[in-house]
PDB file of C-alpha atoms in Angstrom:
ATOM      1  CA  GLN A   1     -61.762  18.121 -14.492  1.00  0.00           C
ATOM      2  CA  SER A   2     -64.774  17.976 -16.973  1.00  0.00           C
ATOM      3  CA  SER A   3     -67.671  17.372 -14.426  1.00  0.00           C
ATOM      4  CA  ASP A   4     -68.322  18.059 -10.738  1.00  0.00           C
ATOM      5  CA  THR A   5     -68.669  14.317 -10.282  1.00  0.00           C
ATOM      6  CA  GLU A   6     -65.218  13.419 -11.093  1.00  0.00           C
ATOM      7  CA  PRO A   7     -62.557  13.000  -8.631  1.00  0.00           C
ATOM      8  CA  ARG A   8     -60.342  16.093  -8.082  1.00  0.00           C
ATOM      9  CA  SER A   9     -56.570  15.795  -8.906  1.00  0.00           C
ATOM     10  CA  TRP A  10     -54.222  18.114  -7.380  1.00  0.00           C
ATOM     11  CA  THR A  11     -50.487  18.834  -8.350  1.00  0.00           C
ATOM     12  CA  LEU A  12     -47.869  20.055  -6.298  1.00  0.00           C
ATOM     13  CA  LYS A  13     -46.130  22.843  -8.248  1.00  0.00           C
ATOM     14  CA  LEU A  14     -42.238  23.146  -8.279  1.00  0.00           C
ATOM     15  CA  TRP A  15     -40.059  26.179  -9.394  1.00  0.00           C
ATOM     16  CA  ASP A  16     -36.515  26.674 -10.129  1.00  0.00           C
ATOM     17  CA  PRO A  17     -35.388  29.362  -7.561  1.00  0.00           C
ATOM     18  CA  ALA A  18     -32.582  30.683  -9.886  1.00  0.00           C
ATOM     19  CA  THR A  19     -34.708  31.205 -12.872  1.00  0.00           C
ATOM     20  CA  GLY A  20     -38.247  31.247 -11.560  1.00  0.00           C
ATOM     21  CA  GLN A  21     -39.177  28.791 -14.110  1.00  0.00           C
ATOM     22  CA  GLU A  22     -41.879  26.304 -13.243  1.00  0.00           C
ATOM     23  CA  LEU A  23     -40.830  22.777 -13.303  1.00  0.00           C
ATOM     24  CA  PRO A  24     -42.769  19.456 -13.761  1.00  0.00           C
ATOM     25  CA  GLY A  25     -44.888  18.993 -10.700  1.00  0.00           C
ATOM     26  CA  LEU A  26     -45.920  15.955  -8.601  1.00  0.00           C
ATOM     27  CA  PRO A  27     -49.564  14.303  -8.611  1.00  0.00           C
ATOM     28  CA  ALA A  28     -50.483  15.527  -5.037  1.00  0.00           C
ATOM     29  CA  GLY A  29     -53.572  13.223  -5.090  1.00  0.00           C
ATOM     30  CA  ASP A  30     -57.278  13.760  -4.037  1.00  0.00           C
ATOM     31  CA  VAL A  31     -57.440  16.960  -2.052  1.00  0.00           C
ATOM     32  CA  SER A  32     -54.520  18.984  -0.978  1.00  0.00           C
ATOM     33  CA  VAL A  33     -51.000  19.165   0.562  1.00  0.00           C
ATOM     34  CA  ASP A  34     -50.931  19.937   4.071  1.00  0.00           C
ATOM     35  CA  SER A  35     -47.281  19.864   4.799  1.00  0.00           C
ATOM     36  CA  LEU A  36     -43.943  19.105   2.901  1.00  0.00           C
ATOM     37  CA  SER A  37     -40.362  18.782   3.589  1.00  0.00           C
ATOM     38  CA  TYR A  38     -37.056  18.459   1.589  1.00  0.00           C
ATOM     39  CA  SER A  39     -34.311  16.618   2.858  1.00  0.00           C
ATOM     40  CA  PRO A  40     -31.038  18.810   3.588  1.00  0.00           C
ATOM     41  CA  ASP A  41     -29.368  17.214   0.588  1.00  0.00           C
ATOM     42  CA  GLY A  42     -32.468  17.930  -1.650  1.00  0.00           C
ATOM     43  CA  LYS A  43     -32.708  14.289  -2.705  1.00  0.00           C
ATOM     44  CA  LEU A  44     -35.893  13.346  -0.964  1.00  0.00           C
ATOM     45  CA  LEU A  45     -39.342  15.286  -0.715  1.00  0.00           C
ATOM     46  CA  ALA A  46     -41.810  14.174   1.726  1.00  0.00           C
ATOM     47  CA  ILE A  47     -45.459  15.431   1.468  1.00  0.00           C
ATOM     48  CA  ALA A  48     -48.719  14.931   3.479  1.00  0.00           C
ATOM     49  CA  VAL A  49     -51.747  14.672   1.283  1.00  0.00           C
ATOM     50  CA  ARG A  50     -55.296  14.871   2.593  1.00  0.00           C
ATOM     51  CA  LYS A  51     -57.696  12.234   1.237  1.00  0.00           C
ATOM     52  CA  GLU A  52     -60.895  13.231  -0.198  1.00  0.00           C
ATOM     53  CA  ASN A  53     -63.939  12.197   1.801  1.00  0.00           C
ATOM     54  CA  LEU A  54     -61.698  10.873   4.600  1.00  0.00           C
ATOM     55  CA  ALA A  55     -61.333  13.627   7.121  1.00  0.00           C
ATOM     56  CA  ASP A  56     -59.347  11.665   9.449  1.00  0.00           C
ATOM     57  CA  SER A  57     -56.790  10.024   6.989  1.00  0.00           C
ATOM     58  CA  THR A  58     -53.693  11.501   5.269  1.00  0.00           C
ATOM     59  CA  ASP A  59     -51.082  10.070   2.745  1.00  0.00           C
ATOM     60  CA  VAL A  60     -47.505  10.689   3.779  1.00  0.00           C
ATOM     61  CA  GLN A  61     -45.536  10.235   0.560  1.00  0.00           C
ATOM     62  CA  VAL A  62     -41.602  10.353  -0.068  1.00  0.00           C
ATOM     63  CA  TRP A  63     -40.398  11.119  -3.458  1.00  0.00           C
ATOM     64  CA  ARG A  64     -36.886  10.880  -4.849  1.00  0.00           C
ATOM     65  CA  MET A  65     -35.845  14.120  -6.363  1.00  0.00           C
ATOM     66  CA  PRO A  66     -35.138  15.072  -9.119  1.00  0.00           C
ATOM     67  CA  GLU A  67     -36.281  11.940 -10.631  1.00  0.00           C
ATOM     68  CA  ARG A  68     -39.907  12.467  -9.147  1.00  0.00           C
ATOM     69  CA  LYS A  69     -39.940   8.677  -8.171  1.00  0.00           C
ATOM     70  CA  LEU A  70     -42.369   7.586  -5.525  1.00  0.00           C
ATOM     71  CA  LEU A  71     -40.403   5.600  -3.025  1.00  0.00           C
ATOM     72  CA  HIS A  72     -42.896   5.229  -0.092  1.00  0.00           C
ATOM     73  CA  ARG A  73     -46.596   6.000   0.829  1.00  0.00           C
ATOM     74  CA  TRP A  74     -47.875   5.555   4.493  1.00  0.00           C
ATOM     75  CA  THR A  75     -51.304   6.182   5.837  1.00  0.00           C
ATOM     76  CA  SER A  76     -51.503   8.208   8.973  1.00  0.00           C
ATOM     77  CA  LYS A  77     -53.905  10.645  10.990  1.00  0.00           C
ATOM     78  CA  PRO A  78     -54.104  14.207   9.634  1.00  0.00           C
ATOM     79  CA  VAL A  79     -50.551  15.636   9.642  1.00  0.00           C
ATOM     80  CA  LEU A  80     -49.518  19.012  11.056  1.00  0.00           C
ATOM     81  CA  SER A  81     -45.855  19.031  10.243  1.00  0.00           C
ATOM     82  CA  LEU A  82     -43.251  16.881   8.407  1.00  0.00           C
ATOM     83  CA  GLN A  83     -39.648  16.784   8.845  1.00  0.00           C
ATOM     84  CA  ILE A  84     -36.642  14.889   7.307  1.00  0.00           C
ATOM     85  CA  SER A  85     -33.564  14.068   9.247  1.00  0.00           C
ATOM     86  CA  ARG A  86     -30.180  15.388   8.339  1.00  0.00           C
ATOM     87  CA  ASP A  87     -28.865  12.140   6.957  1.00  0.00           C
ATOM     88  CA  ALA A  88     -32.362  11.543   5.210  1.00  0.00           C
ATOM     89  CA  GLU A  89     -32.772   8.296   7.284  1.00  0.00           C
ATOM     90  CA  TYR A  90     -36.069   9.387   9.074  1.00  0.00           C
ATOM     91  CA  VAL A  91     -39.277  11.081   8.071  1.00  0.00           C
ATOM     92  CA  ALA A  92     -41.188  12.386  11.207  1.00  0.00           C
ATOM     93  CA  ALA A  93     -44.758  13.737  11.241  1.00  0.00           C
ATOM     94  CA  ALA A  94     -46.595  15.455  13.988  1.00  0.00           C
ATOM     95  CA  THR A  95     -50.097  14.286  13.668  1.00  0.00           C
ATOM     96  CA  VAL A  96     -53.372  15.233  15.532  1.00  0.00           C
ATOM     97  CA  ASN A  97     -53.046  12.522  18.007  1.00  0.00           C
ATOM     98  CA  GLY A  98     -49.092  12.120  18.159  1.00  0.00           C
ATOM     99  CA  VAL A  99     -45.609  11.928  16.500  1.00  0.00           C
ATOM    100  CA  ARG A 100     -44.928   9.070  13.978  1.00  0.00           C
ATOM    101  CA  ILE A 101     -41.482   8.295  12.593  1.00  0.00           C
ATOM    102  CA  TRP A 102     -40.652   6.182   9.526  1.00  0.00           C
ATOM    103  CA  SER A 103     -37.533   4.759   8.109  1.00  0.00           C
ATOM    104  CA  ALA A 104     -37.005   6.580   4.858  1.00  0.00           C
ATOM    105  CA  ASN A 105     -34.566   3.891   3.411  1.00  0.00           C
ATOM    106  CA  SER A 106     -35.886   0.563   4.756  1.00  0.00           C
ATOM    107  CA  PRO A 107     -37.620  -1.666   2.122  1.00  0.00           C
ATOM    108  CA  GLU A 108     -39.799  -2.865   5.242  1.00  0.00           C
ATOM    109  CA  GLN A 109     -41.072   0.697   5.663  1.00  0.00           C
ATOM    110  CA  LYS A 110     -40.510   0.606   9.470  1.00  0.00           C
ATOM    111  CA  GLU A 111     -42.623   2.704  11.588  1.00  0.00           C
ATOM    112  CA  LYS A 112     -42.990   3.741  15.198  1.00  0.00           C
ATOM    113  CA  GLU A 113     -44.980   6.260  17.355  1.00  0.00           C
ATOM    114  CA  ILE A 114     -42.754   7.970  19.884  1.00  0.00           C
ATOM    115  CA  THR A 115     -45.621  10.135  21.557  1.00  0.00           C
ATOM    116  CA  GLN A 116     -49.346   9.606  21.982  1.00  0.00           C
ATOM    117  CA  SER A 117     -51.957  12.129  22.624  1.00  0.00           C
ATOM    118  CA  PHE A 118     -49.364  14.966  22.065  1.00  0.00           C
ATOM    119  CA  GLY A 119     -51.320  16.666  19.159  1.00  0.00           C
ATOM    120  CA  ASN A 120     -50.603  20.003  17.760  1.00  0.00           C
ATOM    121  CA  SER A 121     -46.963  19.553  18.018  1.00  0.00           C
ATOM    122  CA  ILE A 122     -44.089  21.049  15.873  1.00  0.00           C
ATOM    123  CA  LEU A 123     -40.917  19.287  15.208  1.00  0.00           C
ATOM    124  CA  ALA A 124     -37.404  20.173  14.321  1.00  0.00           C
ATOM    125  CA  PHE A 125     -34.323  17.837  13.458  1.00  0.00           C
ATOM    126  CA  SER A 126     -31.028  19.048  14.550  1.00  0.00           C
ATOM    127  CA  PRO A 127     -28.812  20.111  11.459  1.00  0.00           C
ATOM    128  CA  THR A 128     -25.905  18.001  12.902  1.00  0.00           C
ATOM    129  CA  ASP A 129     -27.288  14.620  13.742  1.00  0.00           C
ATOM    130  CA  SER A 130     -30.635  12.913  14.112  1.00  0.00           C
ATOM    131  CA  MET A 131     -31.864  14.414  17.347  1.00  0.00           C
ATOM    132  CA  LEU A 132     -35.613  15.280  17.108  1.00  0.00           C
ATOM    133  CA  ALA A 133     -37.159  18.174  19.090  1.00  0.00           C
ATOM    134  CA  VAL A 134     -40.942  17.818  19.691  1.00  0.00           C
ATOM    135  CA  ALA A 135     -42.641  20.838  21.221  1.00  0.00           C
ATOM    136  CA  GLY A 136     -46.100  21.611  22.440  1.00  0.00           C
ATOM    137  CA  GLU A 137     -46.764  22.467  25.990  1.00  0.00           C
ATOM    138  CA  LYS A 138     -43.267  20.954  26.566  1.00  0.00           C
ATOM    139  CA  VAL A 139     -40.358  20.058  24.553  1.00  0.00           C
ATOM    140  CA  GLN A 140     -39.097  16.530  24.025  1.00  0.00           C
ATOM    141  CA  PHE A 141     -35.621  15.469  22.644  1.00  0.00           C
ATOM    142  CA  TRP A 142     -35.551  12.027  20.897  1.00  0.00           C
ATOM    143  CA  ARG A 143     -32.888   9.922  19.629  1.00  0.00           C
ATOM    144  CA  MET A 144     -34.049   7.789  16.742  1.00  0.00           C
ATOM    145  CA  ASN A 145     -33.211   4.417  18.363  1.00  0.00           C
ATOM    146  CA  ALA A 146     -34.442   5.200  21.703  1.00  0.00           C
ATOM    147  CA  SER A 147     -37.794   4.262  23.414  1.00  0.00           C
ATOM    148  CA  GLU A 148     -37.874   7.251  25.761  1.00  0.00           C
ATOM    149  CA  PRO A 149     -36.883  10.830  25.284  1.00  0.00           C
ATOM    150  CA  THR A 150     -33.442  11.870  26.288  1.00  0.00           C
ATOM    151  CA  ASN A 151     -34.973  14.830  28.188  1.00  0.00           C
ATOM    152  CA  GLU A 152     -38.155  16.569  28.606  1.00  0.00           C
ATOM    153  CA  ILE A 153     -38.792  20.198  29.648  1.00  0.00           C
ATOM    154  CA  PRO A 154     -42.068  22.089  30.499  1.00  0.00           C
ATOM    155  CA  LEU A 155     -42.140  25.366  28.731  1.00  0.00           C
ATOM    156  CA  ALA A 156     -43.804  27.049  31.741  1.00  0.00           C
ATOM    157  CA  SER A 157     -45.861  29.268  29.613  1.00  0.00           C
ATOM    158  CA  GLY A 158     -48.040  28.837  26.439  1.00  0.00           C
ATOM    159  CA  ARG A 159     -47.818  26.197  23.642  1.00  0.00           C
ATOM    160  CA  ALA A 160     -45.008  26.117  21.127  1.00  0.00           C
ATOM    161  CA  VAL A 161     -45.818  27.430  17.832  1.00  0.00           C
ATOM    162  CA  SER A 162     -42.440  27.911  16.107  1.00  0.00           C
ATOM    163  CA  MET A 163     -39.029  26.296  16.557  1.00  0.00           C
ATOM    164  CA  ALA A 164     -35.599  26.726  14.908  1.00  0.00           C
ATOM    165  CA  TYR A 165     -32.241  25.240  15.414  1.00  0.00           C
ATOM    166  CA  SER A 166     -29.066  27.548  14.899  1.00  0.00           C
ATOM    167  CA  PRO A 167     -26.987  26.352  11.840  1.00  0.00           C
ATOM    168  CA  ASP A 168     -24.310  24.704  13.993  1.00  0.00           C
ATOM    169  CA  GLY A 169     -27.072  22.654  15.874  1.00  0.00           C
ATOM    170  CA  LYS A 170     -25.850  24.075  19.326  1.00  0.00           C
ATOM    171  CA  THR A 171     -28.858  26.183  20.171  1.00  0.00           C
ATOM    172  CA  LEU A 172     -32.625  25.458  19.851  1.00  0.00           C
ATOM    173  CA  ALA A 173     -35.244  28.530  20.023  1.00  0.00           C
ATOM    174  CA  ILE A 174     -38.901  28.086  20.491  1.00  0.00           C
ATOM    175  CA  GLY A 175     -41.586  30.748  20.281  1.00  0.00           C
ATOM    176  CA  ASP A 176     -44.914  30.155  22.113  1.00  0.00           C
ATOM    177  CA  THR A 177     -48.523  31.444  22.341  1.00  0.00           C
ATOM    178  CA  THR A 178     -47.751  34.110  25.039  1.00  0.00           C
ATOM    179  CA  GLY A 179     -45.157  35.666  22.947  1.00  0.00           C
ATOM    180  CA  THR A 180     -42.160  34.276  24.902  1.00  0.00           C
ATOM    181  CA  ILE A 181     -38.901  32.734  23.138  1.00  0.00           C
ATOM    182  CA  HIS A 182     -37.238  30.016  25.003  1.00  0.00           C
ATOM    183  CA  VAL A 183     -33.728  29.363  24.233  1.00  0.00           C
ATOM    184  CA  PHE A 184     -32.169  25.850  24.894  1.00  0.00           C
ATOM    185  CA  ASP A 185     -28.535  24.617  24.948  1.00  0.00           C
ATOM    186  CA  ALA A 186     -28.943  21.859  22.281  1.00  0.00           C
ATOM    187  CA  THR A 187     -25.600  20.167  23.415  1.00  0.00           C
ATOM    188  CA  ASN A 188     -27.260  19.063  26.687  1.00  0.00           C
ATOM    189  CA  ASN A 189     -31.074  19.772  26.021  1.00  0.00           C
ATOM    190  CA  ARG A 190     -31.172  22.112  28.818  1.00  0.00           C
ATOM    191  CA  LYS A 191     -32.851  25.744  28.910  1.00  0.00           C
ATOM    192  CA  ILE A 192     -30.609  28.436  29.317  1.00  0.00           C
ATOM    193  CA  ALA A 193     -32.734  31.675  28.804  1.00  0.00           C
ATOM    194  CA  SER A 194     -36.327  33.285  27.760  1.00  0.00           C
ATOM    195  CA  THR A 195     -37.416  36.520  26.897  1.00  0.00           C
ATOM    196  CA  SER A 196     -40.347  38.443  28.449  1.00  0.00           C
ATOM    197  CA  PRO A 197     -43.779  37.797  26.997  1.00  0.00           C
ATOM    198  CA  THR A 198     -45.178  39.925  24.455  1.00  0.00           C
ATOM    199  CA  SER A 199     -48.811  40.401  23.325  1.00  0.00           C
ATOM    200  CA  SER A 200     -48.396  38.512  20.086  1.00  0.00           C
ATOM    201  CA  TRP A 201     -47.581  34.828  19.378  1.00  0.00           C
ATOM    202  CA  ILE A 202     -44.243  34.047  17.991  1.00  0.00           C
ATOM    203  CA  LEU A 203     -45.144  32.361  14.739  1.00  0.00           C
ATOM    204  CA  SER A 204     -41.664  32.374  13.090  1.00  0.00           C
ATOM    205  CA  LEU A 205     -38.133  31.966  14.182  1.00  0.00           C
ATOM    206  CA  ALA A 206     -34.745  31.918  12.291  1.00  0.00           C
ATOM    207  CA  PHE A 207     -31.039  32.254  13.266  1.00  0.00           C
ATOM    208  CA  SER A 208     -28.470  34.369  11.457  1.00  0.00           C
ATOM    209  CA  PRO A 209     -25.727  32.147   9.670  1.00  0.00           C
ATOM    210  CA  ASP A 210     -23.198  33.074  12.122  1.00  0.00           C
ATOM    211  CA  ARG A 211     -25.603  32.149  15.057  1.00  0.00           C
ATOM    212  CA  ARG A 212     -25.233  35.621  16.785  1.00  0.00           C
ATOM    213  CA  THR A 213     -28.822  36.829  16.079  1.00  0.00           C
TER     214      THR A 213
END
């Protein structure tokens, strides 16, 4: 930028992981990218771009990759987390006041809000279907064509801060603010185990490829 009065323009940078070479980026917009998510097949990239001078407004953009073609742009409350479903049909956003879902391939840009006043949530789509897990002080399991969650389970302690599905989609693990890990059978959406609390938040979780760890 040439002066302090000109609008800022930010770029989302991309790299080739095989070579480490920087690739042409995407114009991120006014301020910064708060969250992003690739579809499992790598063909769609969703980004949440905060708007300058509009603290309560965010652009959710969907780009076709690697062509870098902007397909959709939606306006939302500030976004905490973005996820794209396994089949790349849906984009889900956890915002400060609820969870919103858009149809990624509909020309009408269909949208629905599945929860209200459920802020500070984290999201995870199943790697085997379009089941969406939404976790905060409780975990809800949603089918995309449903108006109500298929199941809702209180965590019983703390608030969820991390979540991961096993590679086969059969197990879901959630870490909370008390240092407890909650384990769910994702085939029937029921809790099967939990660890003893520790003194630290569980900020990140991951399964090994064989699901044993």
